[in-house]
Each structure stands twice: as structure tokens, then as C-alpha cells.
Coordinates of C-alpha atoms in Angstrom, one line a residue:
M1 CA 1.1 35.7 -54.5
R2 CA 4.2 34.1 -53.4
T3 CA 4.4 36.4 -50.3
A4 CA 0.8 35.4 -49.3
L5 CA 1.6 31.8 -49.9
T6 CA 4.8 32.1 -47.6
A7 CA 3.0 33.9 -44.8
L8 CA 0.3 31.1 -44.9
L9 CA 2.9 28.4 -44.7
A10 CA 4.8 30.2 -41.8
F11 CA 1.3 30.4 -40.0
A12 CA 0.7 26.7 -40.3
A13 CA 4.0 25.8 -39.2
G14 CA 3.6 27.9 -36.2
V15 CA 0.3 26.3 -35.3
L16 CA 1.9 22.8 -35.5
L17 CA 4.8 23.8 -33.4
M18 CA 2.5 25.0 -30.5
L19 CA 0.6 21.7 -30.8
G20 CA 3.8 19.8 -30.4
I21 CA 4.8 21.8 -27.4
A22 CA 1.3 21.5 -25.8
H23 CA 1.4 17.9 -26.3
H24 CA 4.8 17.2 -24.7
A25 CA 4.6 19.5 -22.0
P26 CA 4.7 18.0 -18.5
A27 CA 1.5 17.6 -16.4
P28 CA 1.1 20.5 -13.6
A29 CA 1.6 19.5 -10.0
K30 CA -1.7 18.5 -8.3
P31 CA -3.1 21.1 -6.1
A32 CA -2.9 20.3 -2.3
D33 CA -5.2 20.9 0.5
G34 CA -4.5 23.2 3.4
N35 CA -1.7 25.9 3.3
S36 CA 0.5 24.1 0.9
T37 CA 0.3 25.3 -2.8
V38 CA 1.4 21.8 -4.4
T39 CA 1.9 18.2 -3.4
A40 CA 4.2 15.8 -4.8
V41 CA 3.9 15.1 -8.7
R42 CA 3.0 11.4 -9.0
S43 CA 5.4 9.0 -10.2
A44 CA 4.9 7.5 -13.6
P45 CA 2.6 4.6 -13.9
A46 CA 4.1 1.0 -13.8
P47 CA 5.8 0.1 -17.1
A48 CA 3.6 -1.5 -19.6
T49 CA 4.2 -5.1 -20.3
T50 CA 3.3 -4.7 -24.0
T51 CA 4.0 -2.7 -27.0
A52 CA 1.8 -0.2 -28.7
A53 CA -1.0 -1.7 -30.8
G54 CA -0.5 -2.5 -34.5
D55 CA -2.8 -2.0 -37.2
D56 CA -4.7 -5.1 -36.5
G57 CA -4.9 -4.4 -32.8
S58 CA -3.2 -7.6 -31.9
D59 CA -0.8 -5.9 -29.2
A60 CA -3.7 -4.1 -27.6
A61 CA -5.5 -7.3 -27.0
D62 CA -2.3 -8.8 -25.6
A63 CA -2.4 -6.1 -22.9
T64 CA -5.4 -7.7 -21.4
D65 CA -4.4 -11.4 -21.8
N66 CA -4.1 -11.8 -18.0
W67 CA -7.3 -9.9 -17.2
P68 CA -9.8 -12.3 -15.7
S69 CA -12.5 -13.3 -18.2
K70 CA -15.3 -13.1 -15.8
A71 CA -14.2 -9.8 -14.2
P72 CA -15.7 -6.3 -15.2
S73 CA -13.6 -4.7 -17.9
P74 CA -10.7 -2.4 -17.0
E75 CA -12.8 0.7 -17.6
Q76 CA -15.8 -0.6 -15.6
V77 CA -13.3 -1.4 -12.8
I78 CA -11.8 2.1 -12.8
Y79 CA -15.3 3.6 -13.0
G80 CA -16.6 1.6 -10.1
Q81 CA -13.9 2.6 -7.7
H82 CA -15.7 5.5 -6.0
D83 CA -18.8 3.4 -5.1
M84 CA -16.8 0.5 -4.0
L85 CA -14.7 2.6 -1.6
Q86 CA -17.7 4.3 -0.3
K87 CA -19.4 0.9 0.5
A88 CA -16.2 -0.4 2.1
L89 CA -16.1 2.8 4.2
A90 CA -19.8 2.2 5.3
R91 CA -19.1 -1.5 6.3
L92 CA -16.8 -0.4 9.0
G93 CA -18.1 -0.9 12.5
P94 CA -19.3 1.9 14.7
R95 CA -16.6 3.5 16.8
V96 CA -16.4 2.3 20.4
A97 CA -16.6 5.4 22.7
G98 CA -14.3 6.1 25.8
R99 CA -11.3 4.5 24.5
P100 CA -8.7 4.6 21.6
N101 CA -9.9 2.8 18.5
L102 CA -7.6 1.1 16.0
Y103 CA -8.2 1.8 12.3
V104 CA -6.3 -0.4 10.0
L105 CA -5.8 0.3 6.3
A106 CA -4.2 -2.6 4.5
F107 CA -2.7 -1.9 1.1
G108 CA -1.6 -4.9 -1.1
A109 CA -0.2 -3.0 -4.2
D110 CA 1.3 -5.6 -6.7
G111 CA -1.5 -7.4 -8.5
G112 CA 1.1 -9.8 -10.1
E113 CA 1.7 -11.8 -7.1
D114 CA -0.8 -13.5 -4.6
V115 CA 1.5 -13.1 -1.7
F116 CA 0.6 -9.4 -1.3
R117 CA -3.0 -10.1 -1.3
N118 CA -2.6 -12.9 1.2
E119 CA -1.1 -10.4 3.6
A120 CA -3.7 -7.7 3.1
E121 CA -6.6 -10.1 3.6
Y122 CA -4.8 -11.7 6.6
A123 CA -4.6 -8.3 8.2
A124 CA -8.2 -7.7 7.7
K125 CA -8.9 -11.0 9.5
L126 CA -6.1 -10.8 12.2
F127 CA -6.7 -7.4 13.7
P128 CA -10.4 -7.5 14.5
E129 CA -10.4 -11.2 15.5
R130 CA -7.3 -10.9 17.9
F131 CA -8.0 -7.4 19.1
G132 CA -11.8 -7.2 19.1
A133 CA -14.1 -4.5 19.4
G134 CA -12.8 -1.0 18.5
T135 CA -10.6 -2.5 15.7
H136 CA -11.8 -1.6 12.1
V137 CA -10.1 -2.6 9.0
L138 CA -10.2 -1.4 5.2
V139 CA -8.5 -3.3 2.6
L140 CA -7.2 -1.8 -0.8
E141 CA -5.8 -4.5 -2.9
N142 CA -4.6 -5.2 -6.7
N143 CA -5.2 -8.7 -7.5
P144 CA -7.1 -10.3 -10.7
N145 CA -9.2 -12.6 -8.3
S146 CA -10.5 -9.7 -6.0
L147 CA -11.4 -6.9 -8.5
E148 CA -15.1 -7.0 -7.3
K149 CA -14.2 -7.6 -3.7
H150 CA -12.0 -4.8 -2.7
P151 CA -11.1 -1.2 -3.9
L152 CA -7.9 -1.0 -5.7
A153 CA -4.8 -0.3 -4.0
S154 CA -4.0 3.1 -5.8
W155 CA -2.8 6.5 -4.9
S156 CA -6.2 8.0 -5.5
N157 CA -8.0 5.3 -3.3
L158 CA -5.2 5.6 -0.7
E159 CA -6.1 9.3 -0.4
A160 CA -9.8 8.9 -0.5
A161 CA -9.7 6.0 2.1
L162 CA -7.7 8.2 4.4
D163 CA -10.2 11.2 4.1
G164 CA -12.9 8.8 4.7
L165 CA -11.3 7.4 7.8
A166 CA -10.6 10.9 9.0
D167 CA -14.3 11.4 9.0
V168 CA -15.2 8.6 11.2
M169 CA -12.2 8.6 13.4
K170 CA -11.3 10.9 16.3
P171 CA -8.0 11.8 14.9
D172 CA -6.4 13.2 18.2
E173 CA -7.4 9.8 19.9
D174 CA -7.7 6.9 17.7
I175 CA -4.7 5.1 16.1
L176 CA -4.4 4.8 12.4
L177 CA -2.3 1.7 11.2
V178 CA -1.2 1.7 7.4
Y179 CA 0.0 -1.7 6.4
L180 CA 1.8 -1.5 2.8
T181 CA 3.0 -4.7 1.1
T182 CA 4.4 -4.8 -2.4
H183 CA 7.7 -4.7 -4.2
G184 CA 10.1 -1.8 -3.6
G185 CA 12.8 -0.2 -5.4
E186 CA 16.2 1.0 -4.8
D187 CA 14.8 4.5 -5.3
H188 CA 12.6 4.0 -2.3
S189 CA 9.5 3.7 -4.3
L190 CA 6.5 1.1 -4.0
L191 CA 5.3 -0.8 -7.1
V192 CA 1.6 -0.1 -7.7
D193 CA 0.4 -2.3 -10.4
M194 CA -2.7 -4.0 -11.6
D195 CA -2.0 -4.6 -15.3
P196 CA -3.1 -3.2 -17.7
L197 CA -4.3 -0.2 -15.6
P198 CA -2.1 2.7 -15.7
L199 CA -1.6 3.2 -11.9
D200 CA 0.7 6.0 -10.4
Q201 CA 3.7 4.8 -8.2
I202 CA 4.2 5.8 -4.8
A203 CA 7.7 7.0 -3.5
A204 CA 8.6 7.9 0.0
P205 CA 8.2 11.6 -0.2
D206 CA 4.7 10.9 -1.7
L207 CA 3.6 8.7 1.2
G208 CA 5.1 11.2 3.8
D209 CA 3.0 14.0 2.0
I210 CA -0.1 12.2 1.9
L211 CA 0.0 11.4 5.6
K212 CA 1.1 14.8 6.5
K213 CA -1.8 16.4 4.8
R214 CA -4.2 14.7 7.2
P215 CA -5.1 15.3 10.7
F216 CA -4.1 11.9 12.2
K217 CA -2.2 12.5 15.4
W218 CA -1.4 8.8 16.0
K219 CA 0.1 6.7 13.4
V220 CA 1.7 3.2 12.8
V221 CA 3.0 2.9 9.3
V222 CA 4.3 -0.5 8.2
V223 CA 6.2 -0.7 4.8
N224 CA 6.9 -4.2 3.9
A225 CA 9.0 -4.0 0.9
C226 CA 12.6 -4.0 -0.3
Y227 CA 14.6 -1.0 0.6
S228 CA 11.8 0.2 2.8
G229 CA 14.1 1.7 5.2
G230 CA 14.4 4.6 3.0
F231 CA 10.9 5.5 4.1
V232 CA 11.7 6.3 7.5
P233 CA 13.1 10.0 7.0
T234 CA 10.0 11.0 5.3
L235 CA 7.6 9.4 7.8
H236 CA 9.5 10.1 11.0
G237 CA 7.7 12.4 13.3
P238 CA 5.9 12.8 16.8
G239 CA 3.1 10.4 17.2
T240 CA 4.3 8.0 14.6
L241 CA 5.7 4.5 14.8
V242 CA 7.4 3.5 11.5
L243 CA 8.3 -0.2 10.9
T244 CA 10.0 -1.3 7.8
A245 CA 10.9 -4.9 6.5
A246 CA 14.5 -3.9 5.4
R247 CA 17.0 -1.0 5.9
A248 CA 17.2 1.5 3.1
D249 CA 19.9 -0.3 1.1
R250 CA 18.7 -3.9 1.5
S251 CA 16.3 -6.4 0.0
S252 CA 13.6 -8.1 2.1
F253 CA 12.6 -11.7 1.2
G254 CA 9.6 -14.0 0.9
C255 CA 7.7 -12.9 -2.3
G256 CA 7.5 -14.9 -5.5
S257 CA 4.7 -17.0 -7.1
D258 CA 5.5 -20.0 -5.0
S259 CA 5.4 -18.0 -1.8
D260 CA 2.1 -17.6 0.5
I261 CA 3.5 -14.8 2.5
T262 CA 6.7 -12.6 2.9
Y263 CA 9.1 -13.2 5.5
F264 CA 8.2 -10.0 7.4
G265 CA 4.5 -10.7 6.9
R266 CA 4.8 -14.1 8.6
A267 CA 7.2 -12.9 11.4
W268 CA 5.3 -9.8 12.3
L269 CA 1.6 -10.5 11.4
V270 CA 1.3 -14.3 11.8
D271 CA 3.8 -15.1 14.3
A272 CA 4.5 -12.2 16.6
L273 CA 1.2 -10.5 16.8
N274 CA -0.5 -13.9 17.7
R275 CA 1.9 -13.8 20.8
T276 CA 1.7 -10.2 21.7
P277 CA -0.5 -7.2 21.1
D278 CA 2.5 -4.9 21.6
F279 CA 3.5 -3.7 18.0
M280 CA 7.0 -2.7 19.1
E281 CA 7.7 -5.9 21.1
A282 CA 6.3 -7.9 18.1
F283 CA 8.8 -6.1 15.8
K284 CA 11.6 -7.2 18.0
Q285 CA 10.4 -10.8 17.9
A286 CA 9.8 -10.6 14.1
A287 CA 13.3 -9.0 13.3
G288 CA 15.0 -11.9 15.4
E289 CA 13.0 -14.6 13.5
I290 CA 13.8 -13.1 10.2
A291 CA 17.5 -12.9 11.0
Q292 CA 17.5 -16.8 11.8
W293 CA 15.6 -17.5 8.6
E294 CA 18.1 -15.4 6.3
Q295 CA 21.1 -17.1 8.2
K296 CA 19.6 -20.3 7.4
D297 CA 19.1 -19.5 3.7
K298 CA 22.4 -17.6 3.5
L299 CA 20.8 -14.3 2.6
T300 CA 22.1 -11.1 3.0
P301 CA 20.4 -9.7 6.2
S302 CA 17.5 -7.4 5.5
E303 CA 17.8 -5.5 8.8
P304 CA 14.2 -4.5 9.5
Q305 CA 14.0 -0.8 10.9
M306 CA 11.9 0.6 13.7
D307 CA 11.4 4.4 14.2
V308 CA 9.6 5.5 17.5
G309 CA 8.1 9.1 17.4
A310 CA 7.4 11.0 20.6
G311 CA 4.2 9.9 22.4
I312 CA 3.1 6.9 20.3
A313 CA 4.4 4.3 22.6
D314 CA 2.3 5.8 25.4
Q315 CA -0.9 5.9 23.2
L316 CA -0.4 2.3 22.1
A317 CA -0.1 1.4 25.6
L318 CA -3.3 3.2 26.4
W319 CA -5.0 1.3 23.5
R320 CA -3.8 -2.1 24.9
K321 CA -5.3 -1.4 28.3
H322 CA -8.7 -1.7 26.7
I323 CA -8.3 -5.0 24.9
T324 CA -8.2 -8.6 25.8
P325 CA -6.4 -10.4 23.0
G326 CA -8.4 -13.3 21.6
P327 CA -6.8 -16.7 20.4
A328 CA -4.3 -16.8 17.6
V329 CA -5.7 -16.4 14.3
A330 CA -4.7 -19.1 11.6
F331 CA -3.2 -17.9 8.3
K332 CA -4.8 -19.4 5.3
P333 CA -3.6 -18.2 1.8
A334 CA -6.3 -17.2 -0.9
P335 CA -6.7 -19.5 -3.7
S336 CA -3.8 -19.0 -6.0
S337 CA -4.3 -17.1 -9.2
A338 CA -1.1 -18.4 -10.9
P339 CA 1.0 -21.6 -10.8
P340 CA 4.1 -21.9 -8.8
A341 CA 7.1 -20.3 -10.7
G342 CA 10.5 -20.2 -9.3
P343 CA 11.8 -19.9 -5.8
S344 CA 11.0 -17.3 -3.2
A345 CA 12.6 -13.9 -4.3
P346 CA 13.5 -10.5 -2.9
H347 CA 10.7 -8.0 -2.8

């Protein structure tokens, strides 16, 4: 009897041990397309702002305190992403034949500050109005006030949007411009956050892998975040222009609840691109303007970076031959979702 009982207890302990191991095992790497066997393992979701729920569920309720009352529930938002993205892709204008087209993907990733929404939505207005036919814009955005207007800025939507654009573009002729705006970390990662949704973070190697998996020959990648110069090594390559708001070990400036647009967003998007259609000349103008602002404010210089891959300058020049820039496009921030709180900060 004792022998049987001992064997039974040992079997039960073994089952519990195996369940514990399975529960704590790391998730497998996501399979990749093409010849690669795996792609980068996604970074952890943004840290939660609340603790786990107590017996009365009060902490769970706290997690959605900032969720807009008239918006769909978080689960409904997640469930609706596929349809929202497909509708956004379907609204893109037809490709203009016989010339390079410009396809802009604006990615405003931090839902906690309106400044990133303002930049993404201004890009959606600026590029088609300023550069006319042959310019197409898709916005991915995290913001409490636009959950029903734009698909989320998430890793999954970024990949799906790029796949959708690849289907409508001529990848060997058209130019893809990806404009990412959010907070950046010293580890060269981008904050992707729409609390309380558990969104994956995007690091420099992740973004490089995402773009390398796809067929775009000509790319302009703009990373507007602190420490964004750390994205240059993984994005560098033929046919690619990389612009960053700061060098790898420096902050950039202009975010915060009382700011309408970042330093780099104002200098490159609003000021320089309303003077010239040349993205590289606009960058040079923007970098000089930012340096003046930082000197005036006694800030450590951010030192924006530019990396020009082989061939991209000529392709951009060919694109410019077919456009007649329109008048300057005024910047107007979206209605604020939060009251001003403190001075402008690094981002």
C-alpha cells in the first residue's frame, strides 16, 4: 500500500513539474518568410502601468481608466485591426504610371502623447498636398482619440501594411518612405504603446529585419526618437536613405504633453519640406535649425544623422523630376487629449 501511494505521489509531482516548465518556457521565435529560418524575437510589451487585479477586480479596472469611454473596448479594437488596415490600404489612390511614385507609411507609436499623433497626421496631409499625384499615404497611429480613425501602430500592423504596400507598388521603381515617431531608448528600441493593449516593442534589429524581408528596392526611413542614430547600422544598405533625429548616444527634443510637435518633426516636416522637395537638402536645413534651437535652450546637441545608400539619391532626383511642389502646407495640431503637463522633454 505504502509503495503504491509513494509511486502515485511521485507521478503527481512529475506532472506538476512538467506543467511548471511548460508554463515558464520562452515563446519560440516567429517563423520568417523567404530563405531565413527565423526572424527576430519580438521585444516585450510596454511595461504595464498598473498591478495585477485584486479579488475585487479594482486594479483591473484601473488599467482602463484612460481608455476613452466612447471608444470600442480594447478587445474590439484588437479584433477590428485587420479590417481597418484593409480599408486603409483600399483608400490609397491609384498608382500613376510612367514615373516613380512615393508611398509614405507614417507610424506614430506612443499613444500617451498627442505630439506623435500630430506628426503622423501632418505627414498624411503634407506629402500628398505638397507633392501631388503619385504620392500615397498610410497612417498607423496609437492615440485614444483616433482608435476608430486609423489602424494601430503595432509590429503586426507594420508588417501587414508593408505587405499591402508591396502588392500595390512597383517595388523596383517606387519609393517607400517610412516615418516613425515615438520615444526611443538607450538600447535603440522604439516605444510602442497604447495602454492597456500589450503591444510588442520594436528595436533596431527588428526594424532592419522587417524591411529586409520585403522587396522594396528604394527606401527612405526616418526615425524620429531619442538615440535613433543606433538604427543606422541595421538600416544601412543600397537604395536606402536613413534619417534620424539624434545620434546613437544622444536625446532628441520636443515631446511632452505641452508640445504640439517635436523639434525634428517641425524642422524637417513643417519647415524644410515646405521649402524644398529634396529630402536630403531638407535634412541639412533641419539639422541646422535644430542646432540653433538647442543652443538657445542650452540643450546637449542631438546631432541628427543621415546615411545615404548607393543609388537612392538618383532615384529621389528622378522622382522630383515628375513633381511640381504645391504651396506650403500649414501645420495644425489635433485637438488635445490631455491637459498640458510640464515642459517639453527629450523623446
